[in-house]
GROMACS .gro file of N, CA and C in nm:
model
  252
    1MET      N    1  -2.891   4.054   1.700
    1MET     CA    2  -2.894   3.915   1.731
    1MET      C    3  -2.879   3.827   1.606
    2ASN      N    4  -2.955   3.872   1.496
    2ASN     CA    5  -2.948   3.791   1.370
    2ASN      C    6  -2.804   3.797   1.313
    3ALA      N    7  -2.729   3.902   1.315
    3ALA     CA    8  -2.595   3.912   1.269
    3ALA      C    9  -2.501   3.822   1.354
    4GLN      N   10  -2.526   3.826   1.480
    4GLN     CA   11  -2.444   3.747   1.578
    4GLN      C   12  -2.467   3.595   1.549
    5TRP      N   13  -2.591   3.556   1.527
    5TRP     CA   14  -2.626   3.418   1.499
    5TRP      C   15  -2.558   3.366   1.364
    6ARG      N   16  -2.570   3.455   1.266
    6ARG     CA   17  -2.512   3.425   1.144
    6ARG      C   18  -2.359   3.412   1.151
    7HIS      N   19  -2.291   3.497   1.219
    7HIS     CA   20  -2.148   3.489   1.247
    7HIS      C   21  -2.114   3.352   1.311
    8ARG      N   22  -2.191   3.320   1.418
    8ARG     CA   23  -2.156   3.196   1.486
    8ARG      C   24  -2.182   3.073   1.397
    9TYR      N   25  -2.287   3.083   1.320
    9TYR     CA   26  -2.319   2.969   1.220
    9TYR      C   27  -2.207   2.957   1.123
   10MET      N   28  -2.160   3.071   1.065
   10MET     CA   29  -2.056   3.059   0.969
   10MET      C   30  -1.923   3.007   1.031
   11THR      N   31  -1.899   3.049   1.148
   11THR     CA   32  -1.777   2.998   1.212
   11THR      C   33  -1.782   2.855   1.231
   12ILE      N   34  -1.894   2.790   1.272
   12ILE     CA   35  -1.908   2.652   1.293
   12ILE      C   36  -1.904   2.588   1.155
   13GLU      N   37  -1.963   2.644   1.055
   13GLU     CA   38  -1.959   2.588   0.920
   13GLU      C   39  -1.809   2.577   0.867
   14GLN      N   40  -1.737   2.691   0.890
   14GLN     CA   41  -1.597   2.695   0.851
   14GLN      C   42  -1.513   2.591   0.924
   15GLU      N   43  -1.545   2.568   1.052
   15GLU     CA   44  -1.467   2.466   1.128
   15GLU      C   45  -1.497   2.328   1.075
   16ILE      N   46  -1.624   2.302   1.038
   16ILE     CA   47  -1.664   2.173   0.992
   16ILE      C   48  -1.589   2.147   0.858
   17LYS      N   49  -1.589   2.246   0.766
   17LYS     CA   50  -1.517   2.235   0.646
   17LYS      C   51  -1.364   2.216   0.658
   18LEU      N   52  -1.318   2.281   0.756
   18LEU     CA   53  -1.167   2.262   0.785
   18LEU      C   54  -1.148   2.114   0.832
   19GLN      N   55  -1.220   2.070   0.928
   19GLN     CA   56  -1.208   1.931   0.969
   19GLN      C   57  -1.229   1.830   0.859
   20ALA      N   58  -1.325   1.852   0.779
   20ALA     CA   59  -1.346   1.762   0.662
   20ALA      C   60  -1.231   1.761   0.571
   21ARG      N   61  -1.177   1.876   0.543
   21ARG     CA   62  -1.060   1.892   0.453
   21ARG      C   63  -0.935   1.815   0.513
   22ASN      N   64  -0.919   1.833   0.642
   22ASN     CA   65  -0.800   1.767   0.716
   22ASN      C   66  -0.824   1.612   0.710
   23LEU      N   67  -0.946   1.570   0.737
   23LEU     CA   68  -0.975   1.435   0.730
   23LEU      C   69  -0.946   1.369   0.590
   24ALA      N   70  -0.989   1.440   0.490
   24ALA     CA   71  -0.972   1.398   0.355
   24ALA      C   72  -0.823   1.390   0.321
   25GLN      N   73  -0.748   1.487   0.365
   25GLN     CA   74  -0.596   1.490   0.340
   25GLN      C   75  -0.533   1.372   0.410
   26ASP      N   76  -0.572   1.342   0.538
   26ASP     CA   77  -0.522   1.231   0.607
   26ASP      C   78  -0.555   1.099   0.539
   27MET      N   79  -0.677   1.086   0.496
   27MET     CA   80  -0.715   0.966   0.418
   27MET      C   81  -0.638   0.945   0.297
   28ALA      N   82  -0.618   1.053   0.222
   28ALA     CA   83  -0.544   1.045   0.094
   28ALA      C   84  -0.402   1.007   0.127
   29LYS      N   85  -0.337   1.060   0.230
   29LYS     CA   86  -0.202   1.026   0.257
   29LYS      C   87  -0.192   0.879   0.302
   30ASP      N   88  -0.285   0.829   0.382
   30ASP     CA   89  -0.287   0.684   0.419
   30ASP      C   90  -0.301   0.595   0.293
   31MET      N   91  -0.391   0.628   0.203
   31MET     CA   92  -0.410   0.557   0.086
   31MET      C   93  -0.290   0.555   0.000
   32ALA      N   94  -0.221   0.666  -0.011
   32ALA     CA   95  -0.104   0.679  -0.095
   32ALA      C   96   0.009   0.586  -0.028
   33GLN      N   97   0.021   0.588   0.100
   33GLN     CA   98   0.123   0.509   0.168
   33GLN      C   99   0.089   0.355   0.146
   34ASP      N  100  -0.042   0.317   0.151
   34ASP     CA  101  -0.072   0.181   0.132
   34ASP      C  102  -0.044   0.134  -0.008
   35ILE      N  103  -0.072   0.220  -0.103
   35ILE     CA  104  -0.042   0.188  -0.247
   35ILE      C  105   0.103   0.167  -0.263
   36ALA      N  106   0.190   0.256  -0.207
   36ALA     CA  107   0.327   0.244  -0.215
   36ALA      C  108   0.383   0.121  -0.155
   37LYS      N  109   0.330   0.079  -0.033
   37LYS     CA  110   0.369  -0.049   0.027
   37LYS      C  111   0.338  -0.164  -0.062
   38ASP      N  112   0.214  -0.162  -0.119
   38ASP     CA  113   0.173  -0.274  -0.203
   38ASP      C  114   0.260  -0.280  -0.330
   39MET      N  115   0.294  -0.168  -0.386
   39MET     CA  116   0.383  -0.174  -0.500
   39MET      C  117   0.525  -0.221  -0.472
   40ALA      N  118   0.575  -0.190  -0.354
   40ALA     CA  119   0.704  -0.227  -0.306
   40ALA      C  120   0.702  -0.378  -0.283
   41ASN      N  121   0.596  -0.428  -0.226
   41ASN     CA  122   0.590  -0.575  -0.196
   41ASN      C  123   0.580  -0.649  -0.334
   42ASP      N  124   0.509  -0.595  -0.424
   42ASP     CA  125   0.493  -0.660  -0.556
   42ASP      C  126   0.628  -0.668  -0.631
   43ILE      N  127   0.698  -0.561  -0.619
   43ILE     CA  128   0.829  -0.553  -0.688
   43ILE      C  129   0.925  -0.653  -0.614
   44ALA      N  130   0.928  -0.652  -0.485
   44ALA     CA  131   1.011  -0.753  -0.416
   44ALA      C  132   0.972  -0.896  -0.443
   45SER      N  133   0.843  -0.923  -0.455
   45SER     CA  134   0.803  -1.059  -0.487
   45SER      C  135   0.847  -1.098  -0.632
   46GLU      N  136   0.844  -1.001  -0.725
   46GLU     CA  137   0.880  -1.031  -0.866
   46GLU      C  138   1.033  -1.055  -0.867
   47LYS      N  139   1.111  -0.972  -0.785
   47LYS     CA  140   1.256  -0.992  -0.786
   47LYS      C  141   1.292  -1.127  -0.727
   48THR      N  142   1.218  -1.164  -0.626
   48THR     CA  143   1.248  -1.292  -0.563
   48THR      C  144   1.219  -1.405  -0.662
   49LEU      N  145   1.115  -1.399  -0.735
   49LEU     CA  146   1.082  -1.508  -0.829
   49LEU      C  147   1.189  -1.505  -0.944
   50GLN      N  148   1.233  -1.391  -0.988
   50GLN     CA  149   1.337  -1.379  -1.091
   50GLN      C  150   1.463  -1.434  -1.042
   51THR      N  151   1.499  -1.407  -0.920
   51THR     CA  152   1.620  -1.459  -0.861
   51THR      C  153   1.609  -1.613  -0.857
   52ALA      N  154   1.499  -1.664  -0.809
   52ALA     CA  155   1.480  -1.812  -0.806
   52ALA      C  156   1.496  -1.873  -0.945
   53LYS      N  157   1.434  -1.819  -1.046
   53LYS     CA  158   1.447  -1.862  -1.181
   53LYS      C  159   1.589  -1.859  -1.232
   54ASN      N  160   1.665  -1.756  -1.195
   54ASN     CA  161   1.804  -1.751  -1.237
   54ASN      C  162   1.885  -1.858  -1.163
   55LEU      N  163   1.856  -1.879  -1.037
   55LEU     CA  164   1.932  -1.984  -0.962
   55LEU      C  165   1.902  -2.120  -1.017
   56LEU      N  166   1.777  -2.138  -1.062
   56LEU     CA  167   1.742  -2.278  -1.124
   56LEU      C  168   1.822  -2.289  -1.252
   57LYS      N  169   1.839  -2.185  -1.325
   57LYS     CA  170   1.914  -2.188  -1.458
   57LYS      C  171   2.060  -2.228  -1.439
   58ILE      N  172   2.116  -2.198  -1.325
   58ILE     CA  173   2.255  -2.242  -1.296
   58ILE      C  174   2.260  -2.366  -1.211
   59ASN      N  175   2.148  -2.443  -1.208
   59ASN     CA  176   2.142  -2.570  -1.142
   59ASN      C  177   2.164  -2.568  -0.991
   60ILE      N  178   2.118  -2.470  -0.929
   60ILE     CA  179   2.107  -2.472  -0.780
   60ILE      C  180   1.985  -2.547  -0.743
   61SER      N  181   1.995  -2.632  -0.645
   61SER     CA  182   1.883  -2.719  -0.611
   61SER      C  183   1.759  -2.639  -0.563
   62PRO      N  184   1.642  -2.691  -0.589
   62PRO     CA  185   1.518  -2.625  -0.549
   62PRO      C  186   1.513  -2.602  -0.387
   63GLU      N  187   1.567  -2.702  -0.323
   63GLU     CA  188   1.577  -2.706  -0.180
   63GLU      C  189   1.656  -2.582  -0.130
   64GLN      N  190   1.769  -2.564  -0.194
   64GLN     CA  191   1.862  -2.456  -0.156
   64GLN      C  192   1.794  -2.318  -0.193
   65ILE      N  193   1.726  -2.307  -0.301
   65ILE     CA  194   1.661  -2.193  -0.349
   65ILE      C  195   1.550  -2.150  -0.250
   66ALA      N  196   1.470  -2.251  -0.215
   66ALA     CA  197   1.361  -2.225  -0.121
   66ALA      C  198   1.417  -2.185   0.017
   67SER      N  199   1.527  -2.236   0.056
   67SER     CA  200   1.584  -2.198   0.183
   67SER      C  201   1.636  -2.058   0.184
   68VAL      N  202   1.692  -2.019   0.074
   68VAL     CA  203   1.761  -1.877   0.064
   68VAL      C  204   1.651  -1.772   0.038
   69THR      N  205   1.558  -1.803  -0.049
   69THR     CA  206   1.458  -1.699  -0.095
   69THR      C  207   1.342  -1.679  -0.004
   70GLY      N  208   1.304  -1.786   0.075
   70GLY     CA  209   1.187  -1.783   0.151
   70GLY      C  210   1.063  -1.828   0.073
   71LEU      N  211   1.080  -1.875  -0.051
   71LEU     CA  212   0.979  -1.935  -0.122
   71LEU      C  213   0.953  -2.075  -0.077
   72SER      N  214   0.837  -2.122  -0.100
   72SER     CA  215   0.816  -2.262  -0.061
   72SER      C  216   0.879  -2.357  -0.164
   73LEU      N  217   0.908  -2.479  -0.122
   73LEU     CA  218   0.963  -2.574  -0.223
   73LEU      C  219   0.871  -2.594  -0.335
   74GLU      N  220   0.733  -2.590  -0.312
   74GLU     CA  221   0.643  -2.609  -0.418
   74GLU      C  222   0.651  -2.490  -0.521
   75GLN      N  223   0.665  -2.371  -0.465
   75GLN     CA  224   0.676  -2.258  -0.550
   75GLN      C  225   0.797  -2.266  -0.647
   76VAL      N  226   0.911  -2.311  -0.584
   76VAL     CA  227   1.039  -2.319  -0.657
   76VAL      C  228   1.022  -2.428  -0.768
   77LYS      N  229   0.966  -2.541  -0.726
   77LYS     CA  230   0.939  -2.650  -0.826
   77LYS      C  231   0.850  -2.609  -0.935
   78SER      N  232   0.751  -2.525  -0.903
   78SER     CA  233   0.662  -2.482  -1.006
   78SER      C  234   0.734  -2.388  -1.109
   79LEU      N  235   0.825  -2.309  -1.055
   79LEU     CA  236   0.912  -2.229  -1.142
   79LEU      C  237   0.994  -2.313  -1.242
   80LYS      N  238   1.039  -2.423  -1.176
   80LYS     CA  239   1.128  -2.512  -1.254
   80LYS      C  240   1.050  -2.575  -1.370
   81THR      N  241   0.921  -2.607  -1.348
   81THR     CA  242   0.843  -2.665  -1.448
   81THR      C  243   0.774  -2.570  -1.540
   82GLY      N  244   0.792  -2.440  -1.507
   82GLY     CA  245   0.728  -2.339  -1.588
   82GLY      C  246   0.590  -2.311  -1.560
   83LYS      N  247   0.538  -2.349  -1.438
   83LYS     CA  248   0.400  -2.323  -1.404
   83LYS      C  249   0.382  -2.213  -1.303
   84SER      N  250   0.466  -2.114  -1.309
   84SER     CA  251   0.460  -1.994  -1.223
   84SER      C  252   0.342  -1.909  -1.266
   0.00000   0.00000   0.00000
């Protein structure tokens, strides 16, 4: 009986460890995906700001830039005055 109990206990312990490992892997995967999304959004935002700055340099109106880039007019105007 003692050997049987020990075998059952070890099987349960192994199952718990496997579930914990799988949970940790899933969490790590989700975290990596979230980080990648955040980085992609940051890059896209920087590119949008740089595009707006470049358009301002060639005298495109702030209103047109806001319309095309999705930035607010205030954001574009702050880029124009250098307060970004």
